[in-house]
Tab-separated table of C-alpha atoms and ligand atoms in Angstrom:
chain	number	residue	atom	x	y	z
A	263	MET	CA	0.000	0.000	0.000
A	264	ARG	CA	1.276	3.486	-0.886
A	265	PHE	CA	0.760	6.402	1.507
A	266	ASN	CA	2.045	9.358	-0.453
A	267	ARG	CA	-0.025	12.343	-1.615
A	268	THR	CA	0.466	14.532	-4.675
A	269	HIS	CA	-0.716	17.728	-2.979
A	270	ASN	CA	-1.455	19.308	0.347
A	271	ILE	CA	-4.963	20.735	0.325
A	272	ASP	CA	-3.738	24.342	0.353
A	273	GLU	CA	-1.735	23.645	-2.823
A	274	ILE	CA	-4.856	23.064	-4.907
A	275	LYS	CA	-5.726	26.112	-7.003
A	276	LEU	CA	-8.659	26.884	-9.286
A	277	ASP	CA	-6.511	26.649	-12.414
A	278	MET	CA	-6.033	22.950	-11.630
A	279	ILE	CA	-9.590	22.017	-12.718
A	280	GLY	CA	-9.414	18.788	-14.689
A	281	GLN	CA	-6.162	17.717	-13.018
A	282	LYS	CA	-5.792	14.427	-11.154
A	283	VAL	CA	-4.637	14.614	-7.513
A	284	ILE	CA	-4.099	12.294	-4.571
A	285	LEU	CA	-5.044	13.773	-1.205
A	286	GLY	CA	-4.748	12.310	2.271
A	287	GLY	CA	-6.406	13.417	5.470
A	288	TRP	CA	-9.057	12.990	8.117
A	289	VAL	CA	-12.795	12.762	7.489
A	290	GLU	CA	-14.348	15.869	8.971
A	291	ASP	CA	-17.895	15.293	7.762
A	292	LEU	CA	-19.914	12.830	5.655
A	293	ARG	CA	-23.305	13.653	4.188
A	294	LYS	CA	-25.165	11.102	2.114
A	295	LEU	CA	-27.612	12.462	-0.455
A	296	GLY	CA	-29.178	9.608	-2.399
A	297	LYS	CA	-26.415	7.838	-4.350
A	298	MET	CA	-23.890	10.535	-3.647
A	299	THR	CA	-21.844	11.316	-0.546
A	300	PHE	CA	-20.422	14.759	0.205
A	301	LEU	CA	-17.324	14.143	2.221
A	302	THR	CA	-15.036	16.779	3.680
A	303	ILE	CA	-11.461	15.854	4.301
A	304	ARG	CA	-8.950	17.912	6.274
A	305	ASP	CA	-5.164	17.853	6.319
A	306	VAL	CA	-2.961	20.178	8.348
A	307	THR	CA	-3.118	22.820	5.602
A	308	GLY	CA	-6.865	22.989	4.911
A	309	ILE	CA	-10.148	21.317	4.075
A	310	ALA	CA	-11.544	20.014	0.768
A	311	GLN	CA	-14.897	18.722	-0.401
A	312	VAL	CA	-14.932	15.317	-2.079
A	313	ILE	CA	-17.820	13.869	-4.104
A	314	VAL	CA	-18.230	10.108	-3.820
A	315	LYS	CA	-20.521	8.442	-6.359
A	316	GLY	CA	-21.904	5.023	-7.159
A	317	GLU	CA	-20.006	1.926	-6.106
A	318	LEU	CA	-17.277	3.911	-4.394
A	319	ASN	CA	-19.796	4.593	-1.615
A	320	ALA	CA	-19.255	1.019	-0.409
A	321	GLN	CA	-15.696	2.026	0.586
A	322	ILE	CA	-16.978	4.554	3.101
A	323	GLU	CA	-20.023	2.636	4.344
A	324	ASN	CA	-20.234	2.996	8.158
A	325	LEU	CA	-17.034	5.038	8.247
A	326	ASN	CA	-16.717	7.319	11.276
A	327	ARG	CA	-15.470	10.903	11.316
A	328	GLN	CA	-11.720	11.314	11.893
A	329	SER	CA	-10.932	8.127	9.964
A	330	VAL	CA	-7.905	8.541	7.704
A	331	LEU	CA	-8.374	8.352	3.937
A	332	ARG	CA	-6.293	8.543	0.802
A	333	ILE	CA	-8.360	9.807	-2.093
A	334	SER	CA	-7.455	9.858	-5.785
A	335	GLY	CA	-9.663	12.042	-7.925
A	336	THR	CA	-10.093	14.910	-10.359
A	337	ILE	CA	-10.491	18.580	-9.458
A	338	GLN	CA	-13.756	20.079	-10.671
A	339	GLY	CA	-15.786	23.258	-10.146
A	340	THR	CA	-18.436	23.342	-7.432
A	341	LYS	CA	-21.728	24.986	-6.504
A	342	ALA	CA	-20.935	24.663	-2.781
A	343	LYS	CA	-20.704	28.073	-1.124
A	344	ASP	CA	-17.896	27.129	1.283
A	345	PHE	CA	-15.558	25.713	-1.368
A	346	ASP	CA	-13.925	26.958	-4.574
A	347	TYR	CA	-13.551	23.478	-6.066
A	348	GLU	CA	-14.349	19.883	-5.256
A	349	VAL	CA	-12.646	16.557	-5.857
A	350	ASN	CA	-14.520	13.922	-7.835
A	351	ALA	CA	-13.299	10.717	-6.163
A	352	GLU	CA	-12.064	7.866	-8.352
A	353	LYS	CA	-10.399	5.742	-5.697
A	354	ILE	CA	-10.703	5.747	-1.896
A	355	GLU	CA	-8.400	3.912	0.488
A	356	VAL	CA	-9.232	3.719	4.188
A	357	LEU	CA	-5.862	3.947	5.942
A	358	ALA	CA	-7.153	4.031	9.534
A	359	LYS	CA	-10.582	3.785	11.117
A	360	ALA	CA	-11.608	6.013	14.013
A	361	ILE	CA	-13.967	4.838	16.729
A	362	HIS	CA	-17.354	6.328	17.533
A	363	PRO	CA	-17.991	8.069	19.808
A	364	LEU	CA	-14.639	9.820	20.192
A	365	PRO	CA	-13.765	11.048	23.715
A	366	ILE	CA	-14.310	14.644	22.593
A	367	ASP	CA	-15.831	16.306	19.554
A	368	PRO	CA	-12.818	17.570	17.625
A	369	LEU	CA	-14.955	20.072	15.745
A	370	GLY	CA	-15.713	21.783	19.040
A	371	ARG	CA	-19.471	21.792	18.373
A	372	LEU	CA	-19.921	19.945	21.668
A	373	GLU	CA	-17.718	21.768	24.164
A	374	SER	CA	-15.599	19.680	26.524
A	375	ASN	CA	-13.906	20.934	29.670
A	376	ILE	CA	-10.164	21.415	29.635
A	377	ASP	CA	-9.399	18.262	31.651
A	378	THR	CA	-11.291	16.047	29.215
A	379	ARG	CA	-9.523	17.753	26.314
A	380	LEU	CA	-6.074	17.367	27.903
A	381	ASN	CA	-6.796	13.697	28.566
A	382	SER	CA	-7.385	13.289	24.816
A	383	ARG	CA	-4.831	15.819	23.593
A	384	ALA	CA	-4.079	14.067	20.278
A	385	ILE	CA	-7.688	14.294	19.152
A	386	ASP	CA	-8.013	17.761	20.742
A	387	MET	CA	-5.297	18.815	18.280
A	388	ARG	CA	-7.760	18.142	15.447
A	389	ASN	CA	-9.794	21.029	16.868
A	390	GLN	CA	-8.703	23.953	14.703
A	391	LYS	CA	-8.506	26.346	17.649
A	392	THR	CA	-6.152	24.063	19.559
A	393	ALA	CA	-4.079	23.390	16.428
A	394	SER	CA	-3.857	27.152	15.778
A	395	ILE	CA	-2.421	27.788	19.257
A	396	PHE	CA	0.385	25.333	18.542
A	397	LYS	CA	0.985	26.591	14.997
A	398	LEU	CA	1.286	30.063	16.529
A	399	ARG	CA	3.682	28.730	19.172
A	400	HIS	CA	5.848	27.298	16.380
A	401	HIS	CA	6.001	30.727	14.695
A	402	VAL	CA	6.819	32.390	18.025
A	403	LEU	CA	9.761	30.022	18.500
A	404	SER	CA	10.983	30.625	14.995
A	405	SER	CA	10.791	34.419	15.473
A	406	ILE	CA	12.681	34.191	18.788
A	407	ARG	CA	15.460	32.119	17.208
A	408	LYS	CA	15.691	34.532	14.278
A	409	THR	CA	16.047	37.591	16.528
A	410	LEU	CA	18.638	36.023	18.808
A	411	ILE	CA	20.708	34.546	15.979
A	412	GLU	CA	20.739	37.959	14.236
A	413	LYS	CA	22.046	39.430	17.482
A	414	LYS	CA	24.921	36.884	17.414
A	415	PHE	CA	23.633	34.553	20.118
A	416	ILE	CA	24.671	30.892	19.852
A	417	GLU	CA	22.096	28.217	20.714
A	418	ILE	CA	23.193	25.758	23.413
A	419	ASN	CA	21.697	22.748	25.220
A	420	THR	CA	22.510	22.386	28.910
A	421	PRO	CA	21.886	19.302	31.092
A	422	LYS	CA	18.496	18.787	32.669
A	423	ILE	CA	19.718	16.116	35.116
A	424	ILE	CA	21.973	17.925	37.526
A	425	GLY	CA	23.943	17.185	40.704
A	426	SER	CA	23.112	20.357	42.667
A	427	ALA	CA	20.587	23.173	42.599
A	428	SER	CA	20.938	25.993	40.100
A	429	GLU	CA	18.594	28.517	41.707
A	430	GLY	CA	19.142	27.722	45.398
A	431	GLY	CA	17.549	24.847	47.301
A	432	ALA	CA	13.799	25.338	46.980
A	433	ASN	CA	11.396	23.775	44.482
A	434	LEU	CA	13.661	20.974	43.268
A	435	PHE	CA	12.504	17.604	41.972
A	436	SER	CA	14.945	14.892	42.998
A	437	LEU	CA	15.491	11.493	41.462
A	438	ASP	CA	17.655	8.441	41.884
A	439	TYR	CA	20.671	8.587	39.599
A	440	PHE	CA	22.510	5.252	39.763
A	441	GLY	CA	22.346	5.319	43.575
A	442	LYS	CA	23.062	9.050	43.913
A	443	THR	CA	20.555	11.865	44.310
A	444	ALA	CA	20.147	13.998	41.210
A	445	TYR	CA	17.796	16.879	40.478
A	446	LEU	CA	15.817	18.154	37.524
A	447	ALA	CA	17.181	21.542	36.443
A	448	GLN	CA	15.104	24.582	37.480
A	449	SER	CA	16.921	26.743	34.919
A	450	PRO	CA	20.154	26.709	32.894
A	451	GLN	CA	21.438	29.567	35.068
A	452	LEU	CA	24.887	28.343	36.088
A	453	TYR	CA	25.696	26.675	32.773
A	454	LYS	CA	24.638	29.632	30.654
A	455	GLU	CA	26.787	31.930	32.799
A	456	GLN	CA	29.799	29.615	32.393
A	457	MET	CA	29.308	29.501	28.621
A	458	THR	CA	29.899	33.263	28.340
A	459	ILE	CA	33.583	32.415	28.838
A	460	GLY	CA	33.883	30.608	25.526
A	461	LEU	CA	30.884	31.673	23.465
A	462	GLU	CA	30.120	35.160	24.866
A	463	ARG	CA	26.448	35.244	23.800
A	464	VAL	CA	24.365	32.125	24.323
A	465	PHE	CA	20.713	31.159	24.349
A	466	GLU	CA	18.710	28.080	25.198
A	467	ILE	CA	15.058	27.170	24.672
A	468	ALA	CA	14.167	24.158	26.806
A	469	SER	CA	11.936	22.584	29.446
A	470	PHE	CA	12.764	23.283	33.087
A	471	TYR	CA	11.239	21.951	36.268
A	472	ARG	CA	9.807	23.565	39.393
A	473	ALA	CA	8.424	21.478	42.252
A	474	GLU	CA	5.945	24.176	43.232
A	475	LYS	CA	2.524	23.150	44.505
A	476	SER	CA	0.922	26.076	42.689
A	477	HIS	CA	-2.605	25.698	41.399
A	478	THR	CA	-2.834	28.834	39.296
A	479	GLY	CA	-3.438	29.631	35.658
A	480	ARG	CA	0.218	30.579	35.173
A	481	HIS	CA	2.338	27.939	36.966
A	482	LEU	CA	3.528	24.643	35.526
A	483	ALA	CA	5.793	22.021	37.088
A	484	GLU	CA	7.466	21.686	33.665
A	485	PHE	CA	7.661	24.916	31.676
A	486	THR	CA	9.545	26.136	28.646
A	487	SER	CA	12.151	28.800	29.283
A	488	VAL	CA	13.871	31.014	26.758
A	489	ASP	CA	17.187	31.958	28.344
A	490	ILE	CA	19.987	34.238	27.246
A	491	GLU	CA	23.321	35.182	28.756
A	492	ALA	CA	25.763	37.700	27.281
A	493	ALA	CA	29.315	38.750	28.114
A	494	PHE	CA	30.166	42.460	28.309
A	495	MET	CA	26.553	43.458	28.880
A	496	ASP	CA	24.710	45.147	31.741
A	497	TYR	CA	21.046	44.615	32.698
A	498	THR	CA	19.889	47.584	30.618
A	499	ASP	CA	21.536	46.018	27.521
A	500	VAL	CA	19.754	42.699	27.954
A	501	MET	CA	16.474	44.511	28.677
A	502	SER	CA	16.775	46.136	25.246
A	503	ILE	CA	17.360	42.715	23.671
A	504	LEU	CA	14.281	41.339	25.439
A	505	GLU	CA	12.202	44.303	24.338
A	506	SER	CA	13.180	43.944	20.682
A	507	LEU	CA	12.616	40.176	20.840
A	508	ILE	CA	9.047	40.725	22.120
A	509	LEU	CA	8.386	43.438	19.505
A	510	ASP	CA	9.689	41.113	16.769
A	511	VAL	CA	7.482	38.233	17.966
A	512	TYR	CA	4.386	40.465	17.943
A	513	LYS	CA	5.198	41.870	14.512
A	514	PHE	CA	6.129	38.527	12.968
A	515	THR	CA	3.053	36.677	14.249
A	516	SER	CA	0.637	39.515	13.521
A	517	ILE	CA	1.745	39.343	9.867
A	518	ASN	CA	2.386	35.611	9.433
A	519	CYS	CA	-0.355	34.099	11.604
A	520	LYS	CA	-3.488	35.780	10.252
A	521	GLU	CA	-5.461	32.545	9.953
A	522	GLU	CA	-4.432	31.421	13.460
A	523	GLN	CA	-5.542	34.752	14.964
A	524	LYS	CA	-8.903	34.429	13.235
A	525	ILE	CA	-9.457	30.884	14.499
A	526	ILE	CA	-8.222	31.635	18.033
A	527	GLY	CA	-10.404	34.757	18.027
A	528	HIS	CA	-7.709	37.109	19.278
A	529	GLU	CA	-5.956	39.788	17.273
A	530	ILE	CA	-2.216	40.228	17.817
A	531	LYS	CA	-1.580	43.958	17.934
A	532	VAL	CA	1.913	45.207	17.109
A	533	ARG	CA	3.393	46.854	20.218
A	534	SER	CA	5.078	50.198	20.468
A	535	SER	CA	8.399	50.834	22.132
A	536	PRO	CA	9.997	51.659	24.439
A	537	PHE	CA	8.303	49.638	27.148
A	538	GLU	CA	7.770	51.646	30.306
A	539	ARG	CA	10.532	51.146	32.901
A	540	ILE	CA	9.490	51.633	36.510
A	541	THR	CA	11.668	51.002	39.533
A	542	TYR	CA	10.657	48.722	42.390
A	543	SER	CA	10.600	51.908	44.496
A	544	ASN	CA	7.950	53.510	42.216
A	545	VAL	CA	5.905	50.314	42.257
A	546	PHE	CA	6.177	50.213	46.048
A	547	ASP	CA	4.728	53.755	46.199
A	548	GLU	CA	1.893	52.827	43.820
A	549	VAL	CA	0.915	49.799	45.903
A	550	LYS	CA	1.129	51.790	49.167
A	551	ALA	CA	-0.996	54.547	47.622
A	552	ALA	CA	-3.694	51.937	47.003
A	553	GLY	CA	-3.876	51.496	50.786
A	554	VAL	CA	-1.957	48.211	51.016
A	555	LYS	CA	0.322	47.555	54.018
A	556	LEU	CA	3.778	46.909	52.601
A	557	GLU	CA	7.368	47.399	53.856
A	558	PHE	CA	10.115	48.515	51.491
A	559	GLY	CA	11.946	45.312	50.608
A	560	ASP	CA	8.854	43.072	50.729
A	561	ASP	CA	8.317	40.888	47.688
A	562	LEU	CA	5.468	41.887	45.401
A	563	LEU	CA	2.648	39.382	45.726
A	564	ASP	CA	0.114	38.531	43.074
A	565	SER	CA	-2.418	40.848	44.780
A	566	HIS	CA	0.096	43.746	44.622
A	567	LEU	CA	0.935	43.079	40.973
A	568	ARG	CA	-2.758	43.088	40.120
A	569	ILE	CA	-2.958	46.665	41.457
A	570	VAL	CA	0.138	47.672	39.469
A	571	GLY	CA	-1.128	45.829	36.381
A	572	GLU	CA	-4.336	47.893	36.386
A	573	LYS	CA	-2.259	51.063	36.013
A	574	HIS	CA	0.145	49.535	33.479
A	575	PRO	CA	-1.898	47.164	31.333
A	576	GLY	CA	0.659	46.264	28.618
A	577	PHE	CA	4.355	45.396	28.754
A	578	TYR	CA	6.551	47.195	31.281
A	579	PHE	CA	9.750	46.546	33.226
A	580	ILE	CA	10.085	46.698	37.013
A	581	THR	CA	13.768	47.457	37.651
A	582	ASP	CA	16.215	47.858	40.546
A	583	TRP	CA	14.729	45.328	42.945
A	584	PRO	CA	15.966	45.080	46.541
A	585	LEU	CA	19.022	42.822	46.394
A	586	LYS	CA	17.668	40.432	49.043
A	587	LEU	CA	14.690	39.561	46.800
A	588	LYS	CA	16.894	38.445	43.923
A	589	PRO	CA	18.945	35.241	43.485
A	590	PHE	CA	22.499	34.990	44.844
A	591	TYR	CA	24.118	35.570	41.445
A	592	THR	CA	22.602	39.076	41.057
A	593	ARG	CA	24.902	42.097	41.094
A	594	GLU	CA	24.202	45.088	43.371
A	595	LYS	CA	23.878	48.706	42.230
A	596	ASP	CA	27.017	50.846	42.615
A	597	ASP	CA	25.225	53.827	44.168
A	598	ASP	CA	23.019	51.760	46.532
A	599	PRO	CA	24.205	48.233	47.299
A	600	SER	CA	20.883	47.360	48.938
A	601	LEU	CA	19.371	47.462	45.434
A	602	SER	CA	20.221	45.234	42.484
A	603	ARG	CA	20.884	45.552	38.759
A	604	SER	CA	17.843	43.491	37.979
A	605	PHE	CA	14.441	43.577	36.321
A	606	ASP	CA	11.222	41.716	35.726
A	607	LEU	CA	9.281	42.090	32.507
A	608	GLN	CA	5.566	42.296	33.239
A	609	TYR	CA	2.442	42.113	31.108
A	610	GLY	CA	-0.126	43.705	33.370
A	611	TYR	CA	-0.083	41.545	36.505
A	612	LEU	CA	1.728	38.666	34.783
A	613	GLU	CA	5.486	38.199	35.212
A	614	LEU	CA	6.974	37.101	31.906
A	615	SER	CA	10.689	37.291	32.521
A	616	SER	CA	13.329	38.136	35.075
A	617	GLY	CA	16.989	38.871	34.687
A	618	GLY	CA	19.869	41.102	35.591
A	619	THR	CA	23.562	41.756	35.694
A	620	ARG	CA	25.443	38.932	37.429
A	621	LEU	CA	28.299	38.873	39.886
A	622	HIS	CA	31.465	37.805	38.107
A	623	ASP	CA	33.968	37.882	40.970
A	624	SER	CA	34.265	34.505	42.706
A	625	GLU	CA	35.012	35.959	46.160
A	626	VAL	CA	31.991	38.256	46.060
A	627	LEU	CA	29.883	35.389	44.773
A	628	LYS	CA	31.024	33.132	47.649
A	629	SER	CA	30.148	35.706	50.285
A	630	ARG	CA	26.781	36.327	48.630
A	631	LEU	CA	26.036	32.581	48.730
A	632	ARG	CA	26.776	32.593	52.470
A	633	GLU	CA	24.621	35.700	53.024
A	634	GLN	CA	21.703	33.901	51.393
A	635	GLY	CA	22.218	30.837	53.595
A	636	LEU	CA	23.672	28.711	50.774
A	637	ASP	CA	26.839	26.631	51.091
A	638	PRO	CA	29.631	27.594	48.627
A	639	ALA	CA	30.849	23.968	48.838
A	640	GLN	CA	27.677	22.967	46.927
A	641	PHE	CA	28.774	25.219	44.068
A	642	VAL	CA	32.478	24.278	43.738
A	643	ASP	CA	32.246	23.279	40.097
A	644	HIS	CA	30.529	26.528	39.230
A	645	LEU	CA	32.838	28.695	41.333
A	646	LYS	CA	35.932	27.179	39.670
A	647	ALA	CA	34.924	28.689	36.349
A	648	PHE	CA	35.005	32.153	37.891
A	649	ASP	CA	38.793	31.876	38.173
A	650	TRP	CA	39.181	31.011	34.479
A	651	GLY	CA	38.484	34.443	33.030
A	652	MET	CA	34.803	35.093	33.718
A	653	PRO	CA	33.677	38.189	31.821
A	654	PRO	CA	31.106	40.610	33.238
A	655	HIS	CA	27.767	39.323	32.005
A	656	ALA	CA	23.997	39.691	32.147
A	657	GLY	CA	20.975	37.712	31.004
A	658	TRP	CA	17.354	36.766	31.491
A	659	GLY	CA	14.867	33.901	31.436
A	660	LEU	CA	11.507	34.288	29.675
A	661	GLY	CA	8.574	31.918	30.235
A	662	LEU	CA	7.452	30.840	26.754
A	663	GLU	CA	4.011	29.679	27.902
A	664	ARG	CA	3.391	33.001	29.633
A	665	LEU	CA	4.357	34.855	26.465
A	666	MET	CA	1.880	32.630	24.592
A	667	MET	CA	-0.821	33.660	27.085
A	668	THR	CA	-0.279	37.323	26.132
A	669	LEU	CA	-0.393	36.497	22.404
A	670	THR	CA	-3.555	34.412	22.548
A	671	GLY	CA	-5.416	36.280	25.287
A	672	ILE	CA	-5.895	32.909	27.043
A	673	ASP	CA	-5.513	33.031	30.814
A	674	ASN	CA	-4.865	29.334	31.479
A	675	VAL	CA	-1.275	28.260	30.812
A	676	ARG	CA	-2.438	24.643	30.299
A	677	GLU	CA	-3.991	25.643	26.963
A	678	VAL	CA	-0.653	26.670	25.448
A	679	ILE	CA	1.560	23.672	26.333
A	680	LEU	CA	0.987	20.230	24.791
A	681	TYR	CA	0.857	17.978	27.843
A	682	PRO	CA	0.856	20.178	30.954
A	683	ARG	CA	2.470	18.984	34.145
A	684	ASP	CA	1.039	20.435	37.343
A	685	PRO	CA	0.575	19.032	40.882
A	686	ASP	CA	-2.562	17.170	39.740
A	687	ARG	CA	-1.494	16.133	36.276
A	688	LEU	CA	1.254	13.680	35.391
A	689	THR	CA	-0.493	11.814	32.565
A	690	PRO	CA	-0.986	11.547	29.640
B	954	AMO	P1	12.642	32.943	37.187
B	954	AMO	O1	12.607	31.924	38.253
B	954	AMO	O2	11.999	34.266	37.497
B	954	AMO	O3	14.140	33.316	36.791
B	954	AMO	O4	12.000	32.343	35.873
B	954	AMO	C1	12.012	33.073	34.663
B	954	AMO	C2	10.645	33.059	33.985
B	954	AMO	O5	10.248	31.726	33.754
B	954	AMO	C3	8.843	31.621	33.860
B	954	AMO	N1	8.506	30.648	34.916
B	954	AMO	C4	7.434	29.832	34.887
B	954	AMO	N2	6.467	29.651	33.965
B	954	AMO	C5	5.511	28.735	34.224
B	954	AMO	N3	5.488	27.984	35.357
B	954	AMO	C6	6.434	28.118	36.310
B	954	AMO	N4	6.399	27.364	37.408
B	954	AMO	C7	7.473	29.082	36.088
B	954	AMO	N5	8.563	29.472	36.796
B	954	AMO	C8	9.160	30.423	36.063
B	954	AMO	C9	8.317	32.992	34.241
B	954	AMO	C10	9.530	33.656	34.826
B	954	AMO	O6	9.479	35.060	34.713
B	954	AMO	N6	17.505	32.050	36.214
B	954	AMO	C11	16.477	33.088	36.271
B	954	AMO	C12	16.426	33.908	34.992
B	954	AMO	C13	17.656	34.763	34.787
B	954	AMO	O7	17.967	35.596	35.659
B	954	AMO	O8	18.304	34.593	33.722
B	954	AMO	C14	15.130	32.412	36.528
B	954	AMO	O9	14.958	31.232	36.417
B	954	AMO	O10	7.899	33.630	33.054
C-alpha cells in the first residue's frame, strides 16, 4: 500500500480544474444524499470537499469521522458556497478507522472541559482552535530564534539532570541517579553563565522543572524557558534585547499568523516601544498609595501586581529590585548596594521574565552565597569557572508559555503547552 499524496490541500488552485490529484487526510464530515456522498477531508493545511458516487460509496459505508483516507480524484468546479472546487473521487483507500464516539468532539461543536480535552490531547489537536495555538507557538519560537541569531547569540543545550541546585535549594525535583541523588534543572542559570567564557552570547530554549505546589493559571511544574546570557553586557543592555525580541514576535506573528488569529479569536496587535521602565521603588509607592500595608523590601505578591497591572496594562519593566529579593548571582547597584541591577518584565499583573547583571567575581559570589544561607561547597564546580576568566555578564529567562498567554489572550497556561504537568497532572 502506498501512503504518499500529490498535494497538500492548500496547494490546490482553481486553475487545476481537470487535473488528477491524490489527497490524504481525516474525514471531517460525511453527508449522504441519495447515491452521492459529500465528504469533507482535512489535512494540516486545509479542508476540501470530495464527491463520492456510485459503487465507491461502499468504501466509506459505516465510516466514522476522523478516519484517515487517501483519495485519488479529479479537481472540478463546485456549486458549494464554502468551497472553490471539489474533488470527484475515483479511488478511496481507508488507511485508519476512528472509533465512535470519540472522547471529545474535535470540531468543538460539543464543548468539553479542559481536563477532558487534555486527557485526549491528540484528538483535541484536530480542533482547529487548539491546532492554531500550537501553529502560533511554532512561529513564536521561529521568530525568537531569528532575533537572537541575528544578534549573534549561539544556541546551546545544557543538562536537565543535575547534581546540585541551580537557583538555590527550593522547588527541586529529585530522582535516583545510579544510587546518587540527582535533580531536575530549574533553569540553565549556572551553565549559561559559564558559557559566556567561551561563546560570549548564548541562548537556550528548553523545558525546566519547578516542584511548586501552585494551582494557578500561570504555573507549571514543567515549563519552557527562553534563556539568554551575554558577556560584556549590563542589565539595561539585555532589557533592550528582550524588548526587541518581544516586539519582533508580535510583529512577525501579527503578519504571518493571520489565519491562526482568526481561528483563536484574538488579534495580535503590534506593540510600540519603548516599554515603560518603573523602579521597584515607584511600584512600592503605587501599591502603598492603594492602601496596602507593605514594607520597602517586601516581595510583590500577586495581589500587589494586580494593582500595578491595572495602572500599566501592557508590557513594562520593574527594575532595581531590593538585592535580598533576587537570586544569589545578582549584582548590586554601585550607588546603593541594597538594590540590584535586575528587572522583571511584566504584562499587566503577569510576570513574563526576570533577569539582571550577574556577579562575576568569585570571592563576592562566595560571600553572597553565604549571606543567602547557601553553602559555597555545593557550588564548587561553578565557582571554579570564575577563576578562568569570567567576563562581566547579564541575562534573562523568559517563560514561553506566559508569552503565549499574552499572544492568545488565554488566561490558562495549560492551553498553550501540549501535555501540561502540574501538581494534579502527570499523565498523559
Ligand atoms: P525565574 O525563576 O523568574 O528566573 O523564571 C524566569 C521566567 O520563567 C517563567 N517561569 C514559569 N512559567 C511557568 N510555570 C512556572 N512554574 C514558572 N517558573 C518560572 C516565568 C519567569 O518570569 N535564572 C532566572 C532567569 C535569569 O535571571 O536569567 C530564573 O529562572 O515567566
